[in-house]
mmCIF file of C-alpha atoms and ligand atoms in Angstrom:
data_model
loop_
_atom_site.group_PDB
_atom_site.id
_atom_site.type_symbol
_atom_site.label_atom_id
_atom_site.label_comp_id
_atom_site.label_asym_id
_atom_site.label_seq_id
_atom_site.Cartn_x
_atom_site.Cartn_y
_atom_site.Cartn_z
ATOM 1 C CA UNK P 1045 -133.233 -50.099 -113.059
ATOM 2 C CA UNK P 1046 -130.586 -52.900 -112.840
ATOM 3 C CA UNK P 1047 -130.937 -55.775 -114.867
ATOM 4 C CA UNK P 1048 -132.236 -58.799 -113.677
ATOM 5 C CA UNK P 1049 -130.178 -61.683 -115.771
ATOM 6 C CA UNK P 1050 -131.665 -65.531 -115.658
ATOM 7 C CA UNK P 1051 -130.936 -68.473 -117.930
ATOM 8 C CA UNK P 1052 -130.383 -71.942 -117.687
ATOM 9 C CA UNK P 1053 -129.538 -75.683 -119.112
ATOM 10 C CA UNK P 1054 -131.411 -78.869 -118.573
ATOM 11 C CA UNK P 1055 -129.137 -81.335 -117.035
ATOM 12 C CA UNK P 1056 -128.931 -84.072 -119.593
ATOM 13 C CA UNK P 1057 -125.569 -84.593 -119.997
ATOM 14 C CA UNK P 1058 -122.123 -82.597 -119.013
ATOM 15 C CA UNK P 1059 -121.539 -79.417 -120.638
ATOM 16 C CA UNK P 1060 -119.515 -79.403 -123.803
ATOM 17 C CA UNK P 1061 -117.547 -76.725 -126.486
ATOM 18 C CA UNK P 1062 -120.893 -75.863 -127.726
ATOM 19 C CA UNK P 1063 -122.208 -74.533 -124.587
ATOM 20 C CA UNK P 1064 -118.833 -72.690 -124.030
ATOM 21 C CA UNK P 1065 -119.225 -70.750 -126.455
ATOM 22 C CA UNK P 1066 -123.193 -70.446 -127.288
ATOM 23 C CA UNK P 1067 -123.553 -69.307 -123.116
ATOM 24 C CA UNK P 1068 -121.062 -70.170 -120.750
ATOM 25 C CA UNK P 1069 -118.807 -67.110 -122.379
ATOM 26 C CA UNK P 1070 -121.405 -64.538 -122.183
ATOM 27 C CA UNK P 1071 -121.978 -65.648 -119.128
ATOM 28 C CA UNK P 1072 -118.895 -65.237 -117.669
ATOM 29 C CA UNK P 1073 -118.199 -61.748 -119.045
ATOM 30 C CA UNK P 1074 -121.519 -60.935 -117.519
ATOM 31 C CA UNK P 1075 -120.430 -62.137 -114.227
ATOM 32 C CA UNK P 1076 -117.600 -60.232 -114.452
ATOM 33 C CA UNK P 1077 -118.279 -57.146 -115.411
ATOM 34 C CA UNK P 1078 -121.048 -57.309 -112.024
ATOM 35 C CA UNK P 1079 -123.539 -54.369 -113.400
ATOM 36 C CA UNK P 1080 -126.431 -56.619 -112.536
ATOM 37 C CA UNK P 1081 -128.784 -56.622 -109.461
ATOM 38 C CA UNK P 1082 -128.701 -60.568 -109.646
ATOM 39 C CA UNK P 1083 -128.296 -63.473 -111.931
ATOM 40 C CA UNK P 1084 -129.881 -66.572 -111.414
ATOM 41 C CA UNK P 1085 -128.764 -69.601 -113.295
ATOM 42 C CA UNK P 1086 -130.949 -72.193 -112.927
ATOM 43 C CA UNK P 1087 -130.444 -76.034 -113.551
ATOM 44 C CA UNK P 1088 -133.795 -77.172 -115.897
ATOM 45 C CA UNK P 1089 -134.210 -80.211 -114.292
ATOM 46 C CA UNK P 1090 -138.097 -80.427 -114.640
ATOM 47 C CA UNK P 1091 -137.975 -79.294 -117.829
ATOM 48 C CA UNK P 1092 -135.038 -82.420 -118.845
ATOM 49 C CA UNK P 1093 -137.760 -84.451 -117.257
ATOM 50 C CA UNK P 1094 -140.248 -83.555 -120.243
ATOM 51 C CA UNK P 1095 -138.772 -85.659 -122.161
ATOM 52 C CA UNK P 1096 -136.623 -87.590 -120.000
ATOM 53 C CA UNK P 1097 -140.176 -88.772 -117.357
ATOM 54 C CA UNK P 1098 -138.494 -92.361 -117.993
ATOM 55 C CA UNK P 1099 -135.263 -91.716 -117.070
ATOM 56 C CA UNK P 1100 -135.456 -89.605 -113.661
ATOM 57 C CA UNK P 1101 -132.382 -90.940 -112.528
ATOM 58 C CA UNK P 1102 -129.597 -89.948 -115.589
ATOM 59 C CA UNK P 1103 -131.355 -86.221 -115.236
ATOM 60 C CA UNK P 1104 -130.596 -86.608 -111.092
ATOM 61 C CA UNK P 1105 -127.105 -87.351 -111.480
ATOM 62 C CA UNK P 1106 -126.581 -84.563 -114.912
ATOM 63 C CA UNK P 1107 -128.024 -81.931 -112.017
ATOM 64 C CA UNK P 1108 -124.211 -82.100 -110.212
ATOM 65 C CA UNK P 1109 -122.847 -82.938 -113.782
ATOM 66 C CA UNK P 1110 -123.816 -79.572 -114.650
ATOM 67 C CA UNK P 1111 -123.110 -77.599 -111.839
ATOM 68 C CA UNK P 1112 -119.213 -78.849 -111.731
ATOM 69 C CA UNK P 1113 -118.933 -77.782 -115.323
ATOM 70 C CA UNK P 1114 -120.259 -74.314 -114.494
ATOM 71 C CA UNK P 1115 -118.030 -73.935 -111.342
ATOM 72 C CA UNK P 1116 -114.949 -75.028 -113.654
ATOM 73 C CA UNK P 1117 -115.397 -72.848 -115.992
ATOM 74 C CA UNK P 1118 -114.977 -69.855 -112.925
ATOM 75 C CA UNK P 1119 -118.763 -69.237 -112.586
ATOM 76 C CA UNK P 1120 -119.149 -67.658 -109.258
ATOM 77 C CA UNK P 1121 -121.558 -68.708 -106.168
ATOM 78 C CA UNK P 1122 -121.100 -65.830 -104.453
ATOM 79 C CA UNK P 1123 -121.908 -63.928 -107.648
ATOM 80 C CA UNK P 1124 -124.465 -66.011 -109.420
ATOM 81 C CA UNK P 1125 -127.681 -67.441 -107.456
ATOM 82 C CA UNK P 1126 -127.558 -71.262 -108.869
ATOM 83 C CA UNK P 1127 -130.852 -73.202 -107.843
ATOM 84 C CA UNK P 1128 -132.514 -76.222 -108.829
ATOM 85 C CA UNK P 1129 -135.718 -75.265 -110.730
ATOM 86 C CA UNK P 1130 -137.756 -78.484 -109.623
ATOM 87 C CA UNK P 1131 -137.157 -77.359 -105.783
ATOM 88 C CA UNK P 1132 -138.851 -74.062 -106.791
ATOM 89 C CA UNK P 1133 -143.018 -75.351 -106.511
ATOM 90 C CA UNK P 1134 -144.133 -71.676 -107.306
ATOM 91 C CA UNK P 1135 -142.590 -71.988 -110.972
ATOM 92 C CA UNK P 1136 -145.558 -74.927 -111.522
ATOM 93 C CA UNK P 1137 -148.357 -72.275 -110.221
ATOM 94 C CA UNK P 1138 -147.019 -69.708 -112.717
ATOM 95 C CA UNK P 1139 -147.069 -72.449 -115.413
ATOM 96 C CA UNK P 1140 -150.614 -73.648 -114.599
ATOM 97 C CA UNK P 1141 -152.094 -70.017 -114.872
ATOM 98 C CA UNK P 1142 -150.231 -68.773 -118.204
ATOM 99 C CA UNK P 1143 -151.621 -72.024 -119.722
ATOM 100 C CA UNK P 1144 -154.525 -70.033 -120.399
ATOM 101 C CA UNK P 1145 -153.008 -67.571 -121.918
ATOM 102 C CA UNK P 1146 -151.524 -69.692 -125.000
ATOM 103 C CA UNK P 1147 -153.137 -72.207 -127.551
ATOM 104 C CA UNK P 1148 -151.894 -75.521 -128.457
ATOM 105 C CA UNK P 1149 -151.836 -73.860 -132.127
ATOM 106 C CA UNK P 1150 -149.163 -71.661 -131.042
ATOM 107 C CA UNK P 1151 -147.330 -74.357 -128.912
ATOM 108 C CA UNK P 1152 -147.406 -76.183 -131.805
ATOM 109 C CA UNK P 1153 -145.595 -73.645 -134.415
ATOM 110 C CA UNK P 1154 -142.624 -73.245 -131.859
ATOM 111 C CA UNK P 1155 -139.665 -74.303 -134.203
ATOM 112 C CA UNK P 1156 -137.501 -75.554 -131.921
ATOM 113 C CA UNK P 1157 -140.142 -77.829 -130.494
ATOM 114 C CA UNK P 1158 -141.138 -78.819 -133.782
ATOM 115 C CA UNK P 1159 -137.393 -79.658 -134.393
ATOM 116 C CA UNK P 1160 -136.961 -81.628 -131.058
ATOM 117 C CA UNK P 1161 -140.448 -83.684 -131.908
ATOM 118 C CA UNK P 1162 -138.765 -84.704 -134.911
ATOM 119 C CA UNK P 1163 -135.280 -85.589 -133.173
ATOM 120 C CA UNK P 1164 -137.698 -87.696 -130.594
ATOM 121 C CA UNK P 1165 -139.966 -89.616 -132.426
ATOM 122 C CA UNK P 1166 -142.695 -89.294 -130.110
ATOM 123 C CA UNK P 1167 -144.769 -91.018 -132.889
ATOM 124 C CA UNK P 1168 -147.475 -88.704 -132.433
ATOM 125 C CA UNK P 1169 -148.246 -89.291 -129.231
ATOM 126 C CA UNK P 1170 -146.471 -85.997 -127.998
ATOM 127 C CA UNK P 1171 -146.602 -85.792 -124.173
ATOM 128 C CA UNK P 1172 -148.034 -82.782 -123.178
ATOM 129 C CA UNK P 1173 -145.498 -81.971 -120.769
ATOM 130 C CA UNK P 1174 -143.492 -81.441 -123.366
ATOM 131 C CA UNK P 1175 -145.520 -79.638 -126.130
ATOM 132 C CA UNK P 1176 -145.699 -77.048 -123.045
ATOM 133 C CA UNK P 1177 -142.167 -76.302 -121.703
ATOM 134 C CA UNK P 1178 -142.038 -73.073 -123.471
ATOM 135 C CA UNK P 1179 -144.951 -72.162 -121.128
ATOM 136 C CA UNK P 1180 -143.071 -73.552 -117.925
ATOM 137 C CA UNK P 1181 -139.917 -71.555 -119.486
ATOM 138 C CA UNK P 1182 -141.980 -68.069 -119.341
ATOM 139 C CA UNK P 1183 -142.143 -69.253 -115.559
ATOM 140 C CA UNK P 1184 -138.673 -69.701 -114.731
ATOM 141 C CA UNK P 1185 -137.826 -66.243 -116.467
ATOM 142 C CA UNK P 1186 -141.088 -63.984 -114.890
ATOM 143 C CA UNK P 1187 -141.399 -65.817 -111.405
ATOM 144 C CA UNK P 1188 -138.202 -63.744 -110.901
ATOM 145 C CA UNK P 1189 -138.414 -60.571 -112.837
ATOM 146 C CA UNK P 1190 -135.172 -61.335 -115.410
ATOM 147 C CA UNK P 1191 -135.372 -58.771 -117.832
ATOM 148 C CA UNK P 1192 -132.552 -60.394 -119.706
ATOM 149 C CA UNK P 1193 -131.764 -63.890 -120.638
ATOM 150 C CA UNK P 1194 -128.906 -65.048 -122.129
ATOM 151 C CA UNK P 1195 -129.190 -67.982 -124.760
ATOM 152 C CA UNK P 1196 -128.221 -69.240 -127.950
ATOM 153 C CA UNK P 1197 -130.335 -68.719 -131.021
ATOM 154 C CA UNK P 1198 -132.348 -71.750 -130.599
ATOM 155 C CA UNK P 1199 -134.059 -70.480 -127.402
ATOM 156 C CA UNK P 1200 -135.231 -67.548 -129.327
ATOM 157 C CA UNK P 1201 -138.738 -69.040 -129.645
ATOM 158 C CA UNK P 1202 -138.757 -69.726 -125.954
ATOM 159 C CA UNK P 1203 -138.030 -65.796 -125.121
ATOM 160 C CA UNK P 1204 -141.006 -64.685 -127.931
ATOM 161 C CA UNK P 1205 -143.379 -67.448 -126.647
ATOM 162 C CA UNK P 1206 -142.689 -65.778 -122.577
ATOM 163 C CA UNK P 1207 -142.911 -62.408 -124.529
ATOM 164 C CA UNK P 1208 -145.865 -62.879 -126.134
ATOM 165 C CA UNK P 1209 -147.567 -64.731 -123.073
ATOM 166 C CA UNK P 1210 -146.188 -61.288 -120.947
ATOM 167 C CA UNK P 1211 -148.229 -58.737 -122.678
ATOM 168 C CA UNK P 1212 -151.216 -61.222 -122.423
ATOM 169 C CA UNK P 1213 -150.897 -61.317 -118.770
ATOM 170 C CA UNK P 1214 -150.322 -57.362 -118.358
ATOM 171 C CA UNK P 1215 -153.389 -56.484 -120.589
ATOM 172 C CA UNK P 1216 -155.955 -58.906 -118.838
ATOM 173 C CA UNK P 1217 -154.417 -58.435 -115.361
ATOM 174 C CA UNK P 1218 -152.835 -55.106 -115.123
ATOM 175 C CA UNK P 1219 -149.047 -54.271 -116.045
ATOM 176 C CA UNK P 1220 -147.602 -56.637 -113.251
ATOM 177 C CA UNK P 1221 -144.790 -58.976 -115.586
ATOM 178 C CA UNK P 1222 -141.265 -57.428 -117.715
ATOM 179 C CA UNK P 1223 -140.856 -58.342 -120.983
ATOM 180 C CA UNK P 1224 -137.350 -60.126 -121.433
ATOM 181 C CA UNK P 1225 -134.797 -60.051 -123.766
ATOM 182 C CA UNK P 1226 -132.549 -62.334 -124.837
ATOM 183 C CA UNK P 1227 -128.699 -61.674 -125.910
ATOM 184 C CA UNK P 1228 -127.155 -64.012 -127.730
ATOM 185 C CA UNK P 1229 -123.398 -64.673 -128.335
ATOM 186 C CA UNK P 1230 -121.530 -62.141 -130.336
ATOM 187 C CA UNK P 1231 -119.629 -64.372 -133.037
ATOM 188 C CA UNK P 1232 -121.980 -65.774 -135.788
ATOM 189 C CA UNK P 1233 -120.148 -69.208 -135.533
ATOM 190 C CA UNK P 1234 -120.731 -69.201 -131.587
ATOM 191 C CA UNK P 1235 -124.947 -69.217 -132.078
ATOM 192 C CA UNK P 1236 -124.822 -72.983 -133.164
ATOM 193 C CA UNK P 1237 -120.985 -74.464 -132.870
ATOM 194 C CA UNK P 1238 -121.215 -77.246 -135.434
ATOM 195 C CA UNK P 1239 -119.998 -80.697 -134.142
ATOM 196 C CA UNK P 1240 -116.600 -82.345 -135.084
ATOM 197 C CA UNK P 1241 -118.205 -84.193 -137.865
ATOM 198 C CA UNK P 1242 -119.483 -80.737 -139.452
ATOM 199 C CA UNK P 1243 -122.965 -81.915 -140.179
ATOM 200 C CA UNK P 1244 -124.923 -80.318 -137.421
ATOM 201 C CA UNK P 1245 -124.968 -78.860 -134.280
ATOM 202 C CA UNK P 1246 -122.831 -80.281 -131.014
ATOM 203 C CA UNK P 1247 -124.885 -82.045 -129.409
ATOM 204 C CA UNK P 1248 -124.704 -84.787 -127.239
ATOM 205 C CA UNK P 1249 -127.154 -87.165 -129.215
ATOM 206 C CA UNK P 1250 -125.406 -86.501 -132.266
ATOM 207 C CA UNK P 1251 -122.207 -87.982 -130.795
ATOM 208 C CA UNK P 1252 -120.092 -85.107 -131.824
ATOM 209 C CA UNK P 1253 -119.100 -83.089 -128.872
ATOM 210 C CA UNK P 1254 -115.549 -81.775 -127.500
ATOM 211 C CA UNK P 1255 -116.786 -82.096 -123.286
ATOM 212 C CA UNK P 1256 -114.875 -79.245 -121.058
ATOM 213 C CA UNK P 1257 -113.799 -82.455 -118.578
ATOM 214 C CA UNK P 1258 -112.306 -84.347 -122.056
ATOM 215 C CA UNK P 1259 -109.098 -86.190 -121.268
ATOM 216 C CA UNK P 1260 -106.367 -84.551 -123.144
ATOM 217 C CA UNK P 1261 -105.808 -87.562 -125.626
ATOM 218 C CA UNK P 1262 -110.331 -87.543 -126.277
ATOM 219 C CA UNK P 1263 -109.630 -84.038 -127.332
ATOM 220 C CA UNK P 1264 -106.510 -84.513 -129.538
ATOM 221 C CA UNK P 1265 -108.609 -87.636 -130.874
ATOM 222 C CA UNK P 1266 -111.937 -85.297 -131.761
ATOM 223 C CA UNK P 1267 -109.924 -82.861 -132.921
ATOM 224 C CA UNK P 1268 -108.136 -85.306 -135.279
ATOM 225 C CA UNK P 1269 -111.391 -86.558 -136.646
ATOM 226 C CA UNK P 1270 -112.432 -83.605 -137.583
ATOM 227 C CA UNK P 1271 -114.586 -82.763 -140.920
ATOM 228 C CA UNK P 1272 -111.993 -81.258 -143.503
ATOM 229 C CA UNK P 1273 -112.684 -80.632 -147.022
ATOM 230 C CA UNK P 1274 -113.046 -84.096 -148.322
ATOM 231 C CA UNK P 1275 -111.863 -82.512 -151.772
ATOM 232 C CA UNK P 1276 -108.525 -81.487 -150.227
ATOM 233 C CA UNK P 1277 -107.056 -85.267 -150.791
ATOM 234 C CA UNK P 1278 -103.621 -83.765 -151.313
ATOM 235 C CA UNK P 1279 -101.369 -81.051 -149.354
ATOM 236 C CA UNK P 1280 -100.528 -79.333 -152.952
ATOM 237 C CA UNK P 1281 -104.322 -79.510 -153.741
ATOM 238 C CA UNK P 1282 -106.734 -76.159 -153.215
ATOM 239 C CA UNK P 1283 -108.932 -76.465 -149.628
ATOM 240 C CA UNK P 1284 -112.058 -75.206 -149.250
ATOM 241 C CA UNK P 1285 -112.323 -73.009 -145.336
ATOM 242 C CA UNK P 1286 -115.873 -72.289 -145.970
ATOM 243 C CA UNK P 1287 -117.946 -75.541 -143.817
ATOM 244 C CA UNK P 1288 -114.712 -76.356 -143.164
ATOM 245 C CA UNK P 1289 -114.995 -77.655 -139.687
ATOM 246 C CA UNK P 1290 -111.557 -76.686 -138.064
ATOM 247 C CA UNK P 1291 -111.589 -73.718 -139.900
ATOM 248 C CA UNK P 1292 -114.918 -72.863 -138.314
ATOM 249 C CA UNK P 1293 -113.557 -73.416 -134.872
ATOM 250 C CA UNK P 1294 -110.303 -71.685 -135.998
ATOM 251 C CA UNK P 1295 -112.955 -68.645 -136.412
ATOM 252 C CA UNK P 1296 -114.710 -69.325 -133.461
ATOM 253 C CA UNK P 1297 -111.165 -70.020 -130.629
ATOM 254 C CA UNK P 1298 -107.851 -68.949 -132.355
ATOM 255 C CA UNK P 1299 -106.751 -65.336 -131.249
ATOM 256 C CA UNK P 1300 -103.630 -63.417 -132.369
ATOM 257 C CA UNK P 1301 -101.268 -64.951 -129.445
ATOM 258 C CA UNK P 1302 -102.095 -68.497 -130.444
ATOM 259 C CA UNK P 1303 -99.976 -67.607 -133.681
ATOM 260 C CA UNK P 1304 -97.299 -66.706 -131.638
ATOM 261 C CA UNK P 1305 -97.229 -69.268 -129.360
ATOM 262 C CA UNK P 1306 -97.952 -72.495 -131.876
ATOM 263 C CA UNK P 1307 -97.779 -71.430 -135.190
ATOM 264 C CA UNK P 1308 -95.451 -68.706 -135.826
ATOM 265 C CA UNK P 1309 -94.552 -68.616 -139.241
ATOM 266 C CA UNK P 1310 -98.191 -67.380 -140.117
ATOM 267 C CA UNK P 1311 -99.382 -64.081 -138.575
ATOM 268 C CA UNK P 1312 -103.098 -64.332 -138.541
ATOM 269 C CA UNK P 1313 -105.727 -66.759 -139.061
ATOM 270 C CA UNK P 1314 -106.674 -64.578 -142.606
ATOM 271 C CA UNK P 1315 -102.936 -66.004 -143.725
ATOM 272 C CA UNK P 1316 -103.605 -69.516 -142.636
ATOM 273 C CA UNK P 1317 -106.632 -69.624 -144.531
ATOM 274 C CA UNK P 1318 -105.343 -68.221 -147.610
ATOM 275 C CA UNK P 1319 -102.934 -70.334 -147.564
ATOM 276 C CA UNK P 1320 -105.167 -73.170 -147.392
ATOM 277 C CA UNK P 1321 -107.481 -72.403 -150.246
ATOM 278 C CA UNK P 1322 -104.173 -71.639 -152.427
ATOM 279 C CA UNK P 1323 -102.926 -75.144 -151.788
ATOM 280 C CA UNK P 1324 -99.666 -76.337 -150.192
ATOM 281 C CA UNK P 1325 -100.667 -76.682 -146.343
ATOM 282 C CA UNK P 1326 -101.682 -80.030 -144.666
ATOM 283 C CA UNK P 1327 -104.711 -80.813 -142.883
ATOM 284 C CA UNK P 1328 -102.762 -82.030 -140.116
ATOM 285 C CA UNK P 1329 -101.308 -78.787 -139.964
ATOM 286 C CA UNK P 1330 -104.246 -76.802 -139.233
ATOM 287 C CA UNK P 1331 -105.755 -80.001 -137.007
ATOM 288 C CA UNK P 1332 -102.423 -79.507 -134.967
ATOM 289 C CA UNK P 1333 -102.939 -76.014 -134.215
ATOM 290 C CA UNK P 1334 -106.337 -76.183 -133.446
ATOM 291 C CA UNK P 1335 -105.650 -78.846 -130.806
ATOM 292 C CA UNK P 1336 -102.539 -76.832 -129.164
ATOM 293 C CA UNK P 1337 -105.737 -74.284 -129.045
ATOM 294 C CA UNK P 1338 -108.193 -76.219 -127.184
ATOM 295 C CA UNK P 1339 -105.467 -78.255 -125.026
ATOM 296 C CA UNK P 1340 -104.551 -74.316 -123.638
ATOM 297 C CA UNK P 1341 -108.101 -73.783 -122.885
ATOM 298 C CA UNK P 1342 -109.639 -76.920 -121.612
ATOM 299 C CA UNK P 1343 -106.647 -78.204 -119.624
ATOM 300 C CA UNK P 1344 -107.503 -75.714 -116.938
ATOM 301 C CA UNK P 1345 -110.945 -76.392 -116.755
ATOM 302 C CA UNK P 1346 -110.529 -79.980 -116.803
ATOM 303 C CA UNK P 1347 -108.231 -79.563 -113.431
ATOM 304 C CA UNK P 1348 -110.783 -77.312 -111.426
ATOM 305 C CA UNK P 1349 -113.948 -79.500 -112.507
ATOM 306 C CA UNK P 1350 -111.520 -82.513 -110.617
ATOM 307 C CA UNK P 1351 -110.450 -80.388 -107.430
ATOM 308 C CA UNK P 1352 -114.367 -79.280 -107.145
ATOM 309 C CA UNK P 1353 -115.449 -82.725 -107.516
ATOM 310 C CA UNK P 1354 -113.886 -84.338 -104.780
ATOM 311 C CA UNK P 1355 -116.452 -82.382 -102.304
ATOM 312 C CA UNK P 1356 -119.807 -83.065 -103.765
ATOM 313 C CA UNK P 1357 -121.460 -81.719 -100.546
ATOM 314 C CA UNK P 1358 -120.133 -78.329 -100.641
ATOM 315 C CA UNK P 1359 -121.878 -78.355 -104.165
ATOM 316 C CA UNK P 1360 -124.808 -79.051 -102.670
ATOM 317 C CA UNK P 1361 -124.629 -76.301 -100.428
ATOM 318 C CA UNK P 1362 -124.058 -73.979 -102.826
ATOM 319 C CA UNK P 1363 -127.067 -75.362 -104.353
ATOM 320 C CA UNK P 1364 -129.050 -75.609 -101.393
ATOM 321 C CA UNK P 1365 -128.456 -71.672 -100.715
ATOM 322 C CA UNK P 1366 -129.239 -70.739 -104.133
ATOM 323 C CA UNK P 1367 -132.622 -72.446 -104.425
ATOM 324 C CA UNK P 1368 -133.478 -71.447 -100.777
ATOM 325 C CA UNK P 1369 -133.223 -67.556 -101.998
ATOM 326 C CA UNK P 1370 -134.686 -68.465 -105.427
ATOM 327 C CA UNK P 1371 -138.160 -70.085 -103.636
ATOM 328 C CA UNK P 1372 -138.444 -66.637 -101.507
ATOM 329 C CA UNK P 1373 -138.330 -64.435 -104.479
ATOM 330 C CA UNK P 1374 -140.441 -66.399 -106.451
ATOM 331 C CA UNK P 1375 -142.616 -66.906 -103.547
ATOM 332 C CA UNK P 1376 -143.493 -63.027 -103.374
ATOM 333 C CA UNK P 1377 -143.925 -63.179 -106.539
ATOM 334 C CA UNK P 1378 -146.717 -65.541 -107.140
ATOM 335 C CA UNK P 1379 -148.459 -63.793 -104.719
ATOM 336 C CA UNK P 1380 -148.597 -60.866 -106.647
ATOM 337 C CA UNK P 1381 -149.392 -62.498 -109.563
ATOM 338 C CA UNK P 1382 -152.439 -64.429 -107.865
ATOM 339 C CA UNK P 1383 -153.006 -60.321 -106.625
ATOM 340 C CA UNK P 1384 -152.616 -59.092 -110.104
ATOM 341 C CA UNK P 1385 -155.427 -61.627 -110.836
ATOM 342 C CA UNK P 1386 -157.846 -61.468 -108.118
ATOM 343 C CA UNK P 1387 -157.223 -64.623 -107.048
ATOM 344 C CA UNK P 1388 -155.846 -63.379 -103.636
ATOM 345 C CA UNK P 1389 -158.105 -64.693 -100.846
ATOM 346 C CA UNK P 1390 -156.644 -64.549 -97.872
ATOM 347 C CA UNK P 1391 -154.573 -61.568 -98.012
HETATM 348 N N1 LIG Q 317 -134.516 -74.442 -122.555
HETATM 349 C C1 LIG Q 317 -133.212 -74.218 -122.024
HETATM 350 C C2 LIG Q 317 -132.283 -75.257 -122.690
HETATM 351 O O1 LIG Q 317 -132.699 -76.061 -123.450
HETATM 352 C C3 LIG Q 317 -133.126 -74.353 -120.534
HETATM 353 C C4 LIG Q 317 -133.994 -73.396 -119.804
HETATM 354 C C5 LIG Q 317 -135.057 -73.719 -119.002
HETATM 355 C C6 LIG Q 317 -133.864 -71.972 -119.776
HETATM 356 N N2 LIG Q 317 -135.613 -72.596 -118.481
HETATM 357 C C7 LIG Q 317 -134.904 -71.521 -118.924
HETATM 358 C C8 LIG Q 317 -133.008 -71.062 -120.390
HETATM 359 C C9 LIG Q 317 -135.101 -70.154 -118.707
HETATM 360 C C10 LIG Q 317 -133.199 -69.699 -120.150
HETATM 361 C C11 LIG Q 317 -134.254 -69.247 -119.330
HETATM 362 O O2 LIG Q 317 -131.118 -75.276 -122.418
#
């Protein structure tokens, strides 16, 4: 069997370095390489709506946000079925029957939803909405069969939680859903790219993200703010590269030709670092190279995302075709869930 591939983002905010490299990567190679019966990205819009209810309008206008960062970054409509998940209804009946299948007990030991309650100060009134998106999440990925979903680390939870609620369904109902699988990004430093200020994840409410549609001078700017060693006062001082932020995205986005091209007089990123932690090499130095790095990769991005956003209805198109597809499959497949469970009255 081919592999049915689905993932997703919630449109909160434009895409940023982070979500280059934690999914829009993987995704890409994916794409490329084609061995897939179909991929479905999906923009999470009722799920940004959990905790964005008051605020309907920012996650409205984040939904073509989105879509023009995926499109810049050479993700493919006529190879990847994008679709709106809010236009899909049946993704709300699969929600409402796995309910039953999970306890708020276990909702409530997710640990990235404890994490995000703590980010939100919901003050204990937690909207239920919320507590439950894993559950809606098991919809997105079973109302169409993905067997795979790429994500970074911190949607692990979300994959066990659809696992979990999976082999609940089968044994009550009959074998009817696939279990899914996630696959993460291959380099360690890719699961969680730390923000320019090294403290945390990038992240858009941490104020600490490189966007892909960054101005060149934003980007020389970020880069140039970047958390260093704060120990490493002097050039002729010893630097530390471990939690070293630029050293981390060194790890993460410098490649043999970038030595080549910008920095020629070392031959690998190994010799830059020991360098470093000997003593003797600037800050600046490293900062420089790093930004001749990202410049190289974002400029092109940055100049598709503008040629595809001067027709926002062919977007729309592209969107309105997706979802249109997306509501048939997961149209036939409610049904045989509702089948599976004997709730099948008319047919
Ligand atoms: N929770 C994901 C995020 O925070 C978005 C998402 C919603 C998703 N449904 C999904 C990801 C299904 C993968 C599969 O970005």
């Amino acid at each position: 069997m081919k592999d049915i591939i689905l993932t997703g983002d919630r449109p909160t905010g434009r895409l940023h370095l982070g979500h280059y490299v934690g999914s829009l990567k993987r995704r890409l190679e994916i794409q490329n390489k084609g061995e897939y019966e179909k991929f479905y990205i999906m923009i999470a819009d009722s799920q940004a709506l959990t905790d964005n209810f008051g605020n309907v309008q920012k996650v409205r206008d984040n939904v073509m946000e989105v879509m023009l960062d995926y499109l810049a970054v050479g993700l493919d409509p006529k190879k990847v079925n994008f679709f709106i998940q809010s236009e899909v209804s049946e993704l709300t009946e699969f929600t409402f029957y796995y309910m039953n299948l999970v306890t708020l007990s276990r909702l409530e030991r997710n640990p990235t939803v404890k994490d995000e309650l703590k980010q939100k100060d919901f003050n204990n009134s937690i909207p239920m909405g919320f507590l439950t998106y894993p559950v809606s999440q098991t919809a997105d990925i079973t109302a169409f069969n993905a067997n795979i979903v790429p994500v970074g680390d911190d949607q692990l939870p979300m994959i066990e939680q659809a696992r979990e609620i999976v082999r609940s369904f089968n044994n009550l109902y009959g074998k009817t859903l696939i279990e899914p699988k996630a696959v993460l990004p291959d380099n360690e430093n890719s699961y969680r790219l730390v923000g320019i200020d090294g403290k945390a994840k990038m992240s858009k409410s941490l104020n600490n993200c490189i966007y892909l549609s960054d101005e060149p001078d934003e980007i020389r700017q970020k880069v140039f703010s970047m958390y260093t060693d704060p120990d490493h006062i002097h050039v002729q001082d010893p630097g530390k590269v471990e939690g070293n932020t630029v050293f981390t995205y060194l790890d993460v986005f410098s490649r043999p030709e970038h030595f080549e091209k910008f920095l020629p007089e070392y031959k690998s990123l190994d010799e830059l670092k020991a360098h470093y932690s000997r003593g003797g090499l600037g800050d600046m130095k490293i900062k420089k190279f790093l930004n001749e790095i990202l410049q190289e990769l974002l400029a092109p991005i940055r100049e598709r995302r503008k040629e595809f956003a001067k027709n926002p209805d062919a977007i729309m198109k592209i969107l309105y075709d997706g979802t249109m597809e997306a509501r048939e499959v997961a149209h036939e497949n409610v049904i045989k869930l509702k089948t599976s469970m004997g709730i099948n009255y008319f047919n």
